[in-house]
Short mmCIF file of C-alpha atoms and ligand atoms in Angstrom, two decimals:
data_model
loop_
_atom_site.label_atom_id
_atom_site.label_comp_id
_atom_site.label_asym_id
_atom_site.label_seq_id
_atom_site.Cartn_x
_atom_site.Cartn_y
_atom_site.Cartn_z
CA MET A 5 -17.23 3.92 12.06
CA THR A 6 -14.69 4.10 14.80
CA GLY A 7 -11.40 5.73 14.07
CA VAL A 8 -8.38 5.30 16.24
CA PRO A 9 -6.61 8.65 16.57
CA LEU A 10 -3.41 7.79 14.84
CA SER A 11 -1.49 10.95 14.30
CA GLN A 12 -1.25 14.49 15.55
CA LYS A 13 -0.57 16.02 12.14
CA PRO A 14 -3.58 16.65 9.90
CA PRO A 15 -3.62 13.70 7.56
CA LEU A 16 -2.81 13.97 3.90
CA LEU A 17 -4.94 10.98 3.04
CA THR A 18 -7.98 9.86 5.00
CA VAL A 19 -9.67 6.59 4.20
CA GLU A 20 -12.94 5.93 5.93
CA ALA A 21 -14.96 2.72 6.03
CA LEU A 22 -13.92 1.73 2.54
CA SER A 23 -15.54 -1.37 1.06
CA THR A 24 -15.31 -2.91 -2.37
CA ALA A 25 -17.13 -5.81 -3.96
CA THR A 26 -17.35 -7.86 -7.09
CA GLY A 27 -20.22 -9.67 -8.75
CA PRO A 28 -23.64 -8.52 -9.96
CA ALA A 29 -25.54 -5.89 -7.96
CA ARG A 30 -27.95 -8.50 -6.58
CA ARG A 31 -25.19 -10.74 -5.32
CA ARG A 32 -22.29 -8.56 -4.28
CA LEU A 33 -19.30 -10.39 -2.87
CA THR A 34 -17.26 -8.17 -0.58
CA ILE A 35 -13.52 -7.91 -1.03
CA LEU A 36 -12.41 -5.00 1.14
CA GLU A 37 -14.63 -4.32 4.10
CA ASP A 38 -14.69 -1.28 6.30
CA VAL A 39 -11.06 -0.23 5.86
CA SER A 40 -10.13 3.00 7.65
CA PHE A 41 -6.75 4.63 8.11
CA THR A 42 -4.92 7.90 7.60
CA VAL A 43 -1.57 8.84 6.13
CA SER A 44 0.23 11.93 7.39
CA PRO A 45 2.65 14.02 5.35
CA GLY A 46 6.05 12.34 5.26
CA GLU A 47 4.80 9.18 6.94
CA VAL A 48 5.69 5.66 5.88
CA ILE A 49 2.84 3.26 6.42
CA GLY A 50 3.52 -0.41 5.81
CA ILE A 51 0.66 -2.61 4.65
CA VAL A 52 1.13 -6.32 5.25
CA GLY A 53 -0.92 -9.47 5.02
CA GLU A 54 -0.83 -12.81 3.28
CA SER A 55 -1.53 -13.18 -0.40
CA GLY A 56 -5.17 -12.41 -1.10
CA SER A 57 -5.63 -10.13 1.89
CA GLY A 58 -6.58 -7.17 -0.30
CA LYS A 59 -3.39 -5.08 -0.31
CA SER A 60 -3.33 -4.46 -4.06
CA MET A 61 -7.09 -4.02 -4.10
CA LEU A 62 -6.71 -1.24 -1.56
CA ALA A 63 -3.97 0.48 -3.54
CA LEU A 64 -5.98 0.32 -6.76
CA THR A 65 -9.05 1.67 -4.99
CA LEU A 66 -7.08 4.67 -3.70
CA MET A 67 -5.72 5.34 -7.18
CA ASN A 68 -9.15 4.86 -8.77
CA LEU A 69 -7.70 2.13 -10.93
CA LEU A 70 -10.07 -0.70 -10.05
CA PRO A 71 -10.92 -3.12 -12.83
CA ARG A 72 -14.49 -2.80 -14.11
CA SER A 73 -15.56 -5.98 -12.34
CA ILE A 74 -14.95 -4.40 -8.93
CA VAL A 75 -16.88 -1.53 -7.40
CA ARG A 76 -16.50 0.60 -4.35
CA THR A 77 -19.63 -0.09 -2.34
CA ALA A 78 -19.04 2.21 0.61
CA GLY A 79 -16.63 4.60 2.21
CA THR A 80 -14.73 7.73 1.39
CA VAL A 81 -11.20 8.65 0.38
CA ARG A 82 -10.07 12.19 1.14
CA LEU A 83 -6.91 13.75 -0.22
CA GLY A 84 -6.25 16.85 1.87
CA GLU A 85 -9.60 18.65 1.82
CA THR A 86 -10.85 17.01 -1.37
CA VAL A 87 -13.22 14.07 -1.08
CA LEU A 88 -12.02 12.03 -4.03
CA THR A 89 -14.92 9.64 -3.78
CA ASN A 90 -17.35 12.52 -4.51
CA LEU A 91 -15.63 13.32 -7.79
CA SER A 92 -16.24 11.89 -11.23
CA ASN A 93 -13.73 9.25 -12.31
CA LYS A 94 -11.92 11.75 -14.47
CA ALA A 95 -11.79 14.46 -11.82
CA TRP A 96 -10.56 11.90 -9.26
CA ARG A 97 -7.73 10.83 -11.55
CA ASP A 98 -6.80 14.42 -12.39
CA ARG A 99 -6.77 15.34 -8.73
CA ARG A 100 -4.75 12.36 -7.59
CA GLY A 101 -2.37 12.83 -10.52
CA ARG A 102 -1.20 16.01 -8.84
CA ASP A 103 -0.35 14.40 -5.51
CA MET A 104 -0.28 10.63 -5.76
CA ALA A 105 1.81 8.17 -7.71
CA MET A 106 2.04 4.41 -7.66
CA ILE A 107 4.75 1.93 -8.49
CA PHE A 108 4.06 -1.73 -9.12
CA GLN A 109 5.83 -5.03 -8.62
CA GLU A 110 6.56 -5.26 -12.33
CA PRO A 111 7.38 -1.79 -13.66
CA MET A 112 6.96 -2.99 -17.23
CA THR A 113 3.19 -2.98 -16.67
CA SER A 114 3.10 0.77 -16.19
CA LEU A 115 5.82 1.87 -18.59
CA ASN A 116 4.90 2.33 -22.21
CA PRO A 117 6.98 -0.31 -24.07
CA VAL A 118 7.14 1.65 -27.32
CA MET A 119 8.18 4.98 -25.87
CA ARG A 120 11.71 5.99 -24.84
CA ILE A 121 11.92 6.50 -21.10
CA GLY A 122 13.02 10.11 -21.59
CA GLN A 123 9.75 10.87 -23.36
CA GLN A 124 7.78 9.20 -20.59
CA ILE A 125 9.43 11.27 -17.89
CA GLU A 126 9.37 14.51 -19.89
CA GLU A 127 5.69 14.07 -20.69
CA VAL A 128 4.90 14.14 -16.98
CA LEU A 129 7.08 17.22 -16.46
CA VAL A 130 5.40 19.10 -19.30
CA ARG A 131 1.91 18.11 -18.20
CA ARG A 132 2.27 18.43 -14.45
CA ARG A 133 4.91 21.07 -14.06
CA ARG A 134 4.25 23.04 -17.22
CA MET A 135 7.87 22.83 -18.34
CA THR A 136 9.03 23.51 -21.87
CA GLY A 137 10.56 20.61 -23.82
CA ARG A 138 14.07 21.85 -23.11
CA GLU A 139 13.44 22.35 -19.38
CA ALA A 140 11.82 18.93 -19.18
CA ASN A 141 14.82 17.31 -20.81
CA ARG A 142 17.22 18.92 -18.36
CA GLU A 143 15.02 17.99 -15.43
CA ALA A 144 14.70 14.39 -16.68
CA VAL A 145 18.49 14.08 -16.64
CA ARG A 146 18.54 15.44 -13.11
CA LEU A 147 15.82 13.02 -12.00
CA LEU A 148 17.67 10.01 -13.38
CA GLU A 149 20.73 11.16 -11.46
CA ARG A 150 18.52 11.50 -8.41
CA VAL A 151 17.45 7.85 -8.70
CA GLU A 152 21.09 6.88 -9.21
CA ILE A 153 21.01 5.87 -12.86
CA SER A 154 24.40 6.34 -14.46
CA SER A 155 24.89 8.01 -17.89
CA PRO A 156 21.43 9.56 -17.56
CA ALA A 157 21.46 11.46 -20.85
CA GLU A 158 22.09 8.21 -22.68
CA ARG A 159 19.56 6.25 -20.67
CA LEU A 160 16.83 8.70 -21.54
CA ARG A 161 16.99 7.41 -25.09
CA ALA A 162 16.50 3.79 -24.03
CA TYR A 163 13.28 1.85 -24.35
CA PRO A 164 12.00 0.10 -21.22
CA HIS A 165 12.97 -3.40 -22.46
CA GLU A 166 16.58 -2.25 -22.78
CA LEU A 167 16.80 -1.69 -19.04
CA SER A 168 17.07 -4.19 -16.19
CA GLY A 169 14.18 -4.67 -13.77
CA GLY A 170 15.89 -2.63 -11.06
CA MET A 171 16.61 0.13 -13.54
CA ARG A 172 12.99 0.19 -14.68
CA GLN A 173 11.86 0.49 -11.08
CA ARG A 174 14.21 3.47 -10.70
CA VAL A 175 12.59 5.02 -13.76
CA MET A 176 9.16 4.54 -12.19
CA ILE A 177 10.40 6.28 -9.08
CA ALA A 178 11.77 9.11 -11.25
CA ILE A 179 8.32 9.46 -12.83
CA ALA A 180 6.76 9.73 -9.37
CA LEU A 181 9.30 12.43 -8.55
CA ALA A 182 8.58 14.18 -11.85
CA ALA A 183 4.94 14.38 -10.87
CA ASN A 184 5.94 15.90 -7.51
CA ALA A 185 3.92 13.23 -5.76
CA ARG A 186 3.27 13.85 -2.09
CA ILE A 187 2.10 10.27 -1.64
CA LEU A 188 3.77 7.32 -3.25
CA ILE A 189 2.04 3.94 -3.17
CA ALA A 190 4.53 1.13 -3.72
CA ASP A 191 2.94 -2.29 -4.20
CA GLU A 192 5.61 -4.94 -3.66
CA PRO A 193 8.12 -2.70 -5.45
CA THR A 194 11.05 -5.07 -5.04
CA THR A 195 9.50 -8.54 -5.05
CA ALA A 196 10.46 -9.15 -8.68
CA LEU A 197 14.07 -8.06 -8.17
CA ASP A 198 17.03 -10.00 -6.89
CA VAL A 199 18.15 -9.47 -3.34
CA THR A 200 20.97 -6.93 -3.77
CA ILE A 201 18.92 -4.80 -6.16
CA GLN A 202 16.01 -5.06 -3.73
CA ALA A 203 18.09 -3.52 -0.99
CA GLN A 204 19.28 -0.72 -3.27
CA ILE A 205 15.77 0.21 -4.37
CA LEU A 206 14.52 0.19 -0.78
CA ASP A 207 17.45 2.38 0.24
CA LEU A 208 16.63 4.77 -2.55
CA LEU A 209 12.97 4.90 -1.55
CA ARG A 210 13.89 5.54 2.05
CA GLN A 211 16.32 8.28 1.12
CA LEU A 212 13.91 10.06 -1.21
CA GLN A 213 11.10 9.72 1.26
CA ALA A 214 13.19 11.39 3.95
CA ASP A 215 14.65 14.09 1.67
CA MET A 216 11.42 15.05 -0.04
CA GLY A 217 9.08 14.46 2.88
CA MET A 218 6.99 12.23 0.65
CA ALA A 219 4.46 9.96 2.33
CA LEU A 220 4.90 6.34 1.40
CA ILE A 221 2.33 3.56 1.46
CA LEU A 222 4.53 0.51 1.27
CA ILE A 223 2.85 -2.78 0.49
CA THR A 224 5.01 -5.80 1.15
CA HIS A 225 5.10 -9.45 2.15
CA ASP A 226 8.33 -8.80 3.92
CA LEU A 227 8.01 -7.89 7.58
CA GLY A 228 11.75 -7.23 7.71
CA VAL A 229 11.27 -4.40 5.21
CA VAL A 230 8.39 -3.05 7.26
CA ALA A 231 10.48 -3.12 10.44
CA GLU A 232 13.18 -1.07 8.75
CA MET A 233 11.10 1.41 6.82
CA ALA A 234 7.65 1.97 8.27
CA HIS A 235 6.51 4.34 10.97
CA ARG A 236 3.16 2.63 11.25
CA VAL A 237 1.84 -0.71 10.10
CA MET A 238 -1.57 -1.82 8.95
CA VAL A 239 -2.17 -5.56 8.96
CA LEU A 240 -4.87 -6.67 6.54
CA TYR A 241 -6.58 -10.01 6.67
CA ALA A 242 -9.16 -11.17 4.11
CA GLY A 243 -10.03 -7.61 3.17
CA ARG A 244 -10.39 -6.27 6.71
CA VAL A 245 -7.99 -4.39 8.95
CA ALA A 246 -6.75 -6.72 11.69
CA GLU A 247 -4.39 -4.31 13.42
CA LEU A 248 -3.08 -0.79 12.97
CA ALA A 249 -0.29 0.56 15.14
CA PRO A 250 3.13 2.19 15.25
CA VAL A 251 5.81 -0.15 13.99
CA ASP A 252 7.32 -0.74 17.45
CA SER A 253 3.96 -1.77 18.88
CA ILE A 254 3.39 -4.19 16.02
CA PHE A 255 6.72 -5.90 16.65
CA ASP A 256 6.95 -5.61 20.44
CA ASP A 257 3.33 -5.80 21.46
CA PRO A 258 1.19 -7.31 18.71
CA ARG A 259 -2.38 -7.82 19.92
CA HIS A 260 -4.12 -9.55 17.04
CA PRO A 261 -3.58 -13.32 16.83
CA TYR A 262 -3.07 -12.91 13.09
CA THR A 263 -0.32 -10.34 13.56
CA LYS A 264 1.31 -12.69 16.08
CA ALA A 265 1.10 -15.55 13.62
CA LEU A 266 2.63 -13.44 10.84
CA LEU A 267 5.49 -12.43 13.11
CA ALA A 268 6.06 -16.04 14.12
CA SER A 269 6.38 -16.97 10.47
CA ILE A 270 9.35 -14.64 9.78
CA PRO A 271 12.33 -16.86 9.16
CA THR A 272 15.14 -16.17 11.60
CA ILE A 273 18.72 -16.57 10.44
CA GLU A 274 19.00 -19.83 12.36
CA SER A 275 15.77 -21.26 11.02
CA ARG A 276 16.22 -20.17 7.45
CA ARG A 277 17.20 -23.62 6.31
CA GLU A 278 14.36 -25.27 8.14
CA ARG A 279 10.74 -25.32 7.18
CA LEU A 280 9.03 -22.00 7.75
CA THR A 281 6.41 -21.77 10.40
CA THR A 282 3.53 -20.92 8.20
CA ILE A 283 0.04 -20.32 9.44
CA ASP A 284 -2.16 -23.39 9.03
CA GLY A 285 -5.09 -23.02 6.68
CA SER A 286 -5.57 -20.27 4.14
CA VAL A 287 -7.16 -16.87 3.71
CA PRO A 288 -10.90 -17.27 2.98
CA THR A 289 -11.68 -16.39 -0.60
CA VAL A 290 -14.07 -13.83 -1.98
CA GLY A 291 -17.56 -15.33 -1.93
CA ALA A 292 -16.66 -17.68 0.92
CA MET A 293 -16.17 -15.18 3.74
CA PRO A 294 -17.34 -16.63 7.04
CA PRO A 295 -19.67 -14.63 9.24
CA GLY A 296 -17.92 -13.23 12.27
CA CYS A 297 -14.18 -12.79 12.42
CA ARG A 298 -12.62 -13.85 9.13
CA PHE A 299 -9.59 -15.27 10.92
CA ALA A 300 -11.60 -17.36 13.41
CA SER A 301 -11.17 -20.71 11.67
CA ARG A 302 -7.36 -20.39 11.84
CA CYS A 303 -7.15 -18.61 15.15
CA PRO A 304 -5.63 -20.41 18.16
CA VAL A 305 -7.61 -18.33 20.63
CA ALA A 306 -10.99 -18.09 18.89
CA ARG A 307 -14.10 -18.68 20.95
CA ALA A 308 -17.67 -19.31 19.88
CA VAL A 309 -18.45 -15.59 19.82
CA CYS A 310 -15.73 -15.01 17.20
CA LYS A 311 -17.65 -17.14 14.72
CA THR A 312 -20.60 -14.76 14.83
CA LEU A 313 -19.25 -11.31 15.69
CA ALA A 314 -16.77 -9.38 13.57
CA PRO A 315 -15.30 -6.71 15.82
CA PRO A 316 -14.32 -3.36 14.30
CA VAL A 317 -10.87 -1.91 14.88
CA MET A 318 -10.95 -0.87 18.54
CA PRO A 319 -8.40 1.24 20.41
CA ILE A 320 -6.31 -0.84 22.82
CA ALA A 321 -3.68 1.83 23.45
CA GLU A 322 -2.89 5.26 22.15
CA ASP A 323 -2.40 4.96 18.39
CA HIS A 324 -3.01 1.21 18.52
CA GLY A 325 -6.15 -0.37 17.12
CA VAL A 326 -7.02 -4.04 17.00
CA ALA A 327 -10.00 -5.88 15.50
CA CYS A 328 -10.10 -8.77 17.95
CA MET A 329 -12.05 -9.46 21.09
CA GLU A 330 -9.38 -11.49 22.86
CA PRO A 331 -7.47 -8.43 24.17
CA PHE A 332 -10.79 -7.16 25.55
CA GLY A 333 -11.61 -10.38 27.40
CA TYR A 334 -13.97 -11.46 24.59
CA ALA A 335 -16.42 -8.73 25.49
CA LEU A 336 -16.82 -5.80 23.18
CA PRO A 337 -16.02 -2.51 24.87
CA SER A 338 -19.25 -0.54 25.19
CA SER A 339 -17.84 2.14 22.91
CA ALA A 340 -17.40 -0.30 20.04
CA ASP A 341 -19.42 0.75 17.08
CA LEU A 342 -20.39 -2.63 15.76
CA PRO A 343 -22.79 -3.04 12.89
CA GLY A 344 -25.48 -5.49 13.86
CA ALA A 345 -24.56 -5.38 17.56
CA ALA A 346 -26.58 -3.40 20.11
N1 ATP B 27 -10.33 -8.63 -10.72
C1 ATP B 27 -10.76 -9.27 -9.63
N2 ATP B 27 -12.05 -9.71 -9.57
C2 ATP B 27 -12.50 -10.35 -8.48
N3 ATP B 27 -11.76 -10.59 -7.38
C3 ATP B 27 -10.50 -10.17 -7.38
C4 ATP B 27 -9.91 -9.49 -8.50
N4 ATP B 27 -8.64 -9.19 -8.19
C5 ATP B 27 -8.41 -9.66 -6.96
N5 ATP B 27 -9.52 -10.26 -6.47
C6 ATP B 27 -9.67 -10.88 -5.15
O1 ATP B 27 -9.54 -9.88 -4.17
C7 ATP B 27 -8.88 -10.39 -3.03
C8 ATP B 27 -7.71 -9.48 -2.69
O2 ATP B 27 -6.75 -9.57 -3.72
P1 ATP B 27 -5.44 -8.68 -3.77
O3 ATP B 27 -4.86 -8.86 -5.11
O4 ATP B 27 -5.77 -7.30 -3.33
O5 ATP B 27 -4.54 -9.38 -2.65
P2 ATP B 27 -3.05 -9.01 -2.20
O6 ATP B 27 -3.11 -8.80 -0.75
O7 ATP B 27 -2.54 -7.91 -3.04
O8 ATP B 27 -2.29 -10.36 -2.51
P3 ATP B 27 -0.77 -10.58 -3.03
O9 ATP B 27 0.07 -10.53 -1.79
O10 ATP B 27 -0.81 -11.93 -3.63
O11 ATP B 27 -0.45 -9.51 -4.02
C9 ATP B 27 -8.46 -11.81 -3.37
O12 ATP B 27 -9.38 -12.70 -2.78
C10 ATP B 27 -8.55 -11.86 -4.87
O13 ATP B 27 -8.90 -13.15 -5.31
MG1 MG B 28 -0.99 -7.71 -4.41
#
């Protein structure tokens, strides 16, 4: 499949033509289709798209945490030199455990409710960094300080339910740090928190990311967050990549009609009290994907060809890929590698 050259540094994570599906083998219903992107060391990549666009599905696929009902039907995921998708499930998880961590919208889902948070952090330190119990305890205190939790020694003895949501999210971040993760996947990490706490957690993530050179895959509904934090942005729509570009290009020169529509729906300070400009219609659901471009039925510039052809992500500028024919005058560039075309 085509790949837009997106970074000069050798990527840490390379995702190629990834597809997932649900349903019985004879009647597979695609969810993600042909998703390709890379993440460089220390890079923040924002993943945006309406509800149901496949953001969480993508994160779970990368972590090899898909529910049983969903399978990866095609594509590869490479972490450094290791092709994770060639490994057994166990080997994949062991391998990613050394370099990748994930935090979720609701941290309670990944913390063990009956274990003190100190134990949960120390366990990772002992397992991943081969520390003794005493070393792990000291390091756990340091990590809680690092994520700005006050009275850390005391907090280590708390159970997850004794902490606030923001505090729990800080603990999850501390666990990612304990594991020495080089890639952190954050799926809506602040959506469940109130606004001031949200800003604090994002600040913390940004700071740690810069200090530790951690790569961050930041999944969010909030384009404002993306504008502030991301170096590059991937826009997903109905399981496919609509656009992939540096953050400035996404905001200043969006080329996909879906990206434009998303940007138009950001509330401005003046319009906050008014009705939001939302995009008419809704994301097609799994099992009801139209042939051709999945956005065509909602697209203001769709033509007949869009209802039959689904363009791949094609380079429109350096580092800027777009899966739409409109910027190309509705003709596919001859270099486009289109399944079923030719
Ligand atoms: N366990 C599942 N089995 C079958 N389909 C699923 C399952 N989980 C999610 N889906 C479908 O996969 C598609 C992508 O869902 P996903 O949860 O990845 O979206 P999302 O972009 O994370 O949305 P949100 O912004 O609401 O979190 C949706 O159509 C959803 O209905
Ligand atoms: Mg989600």
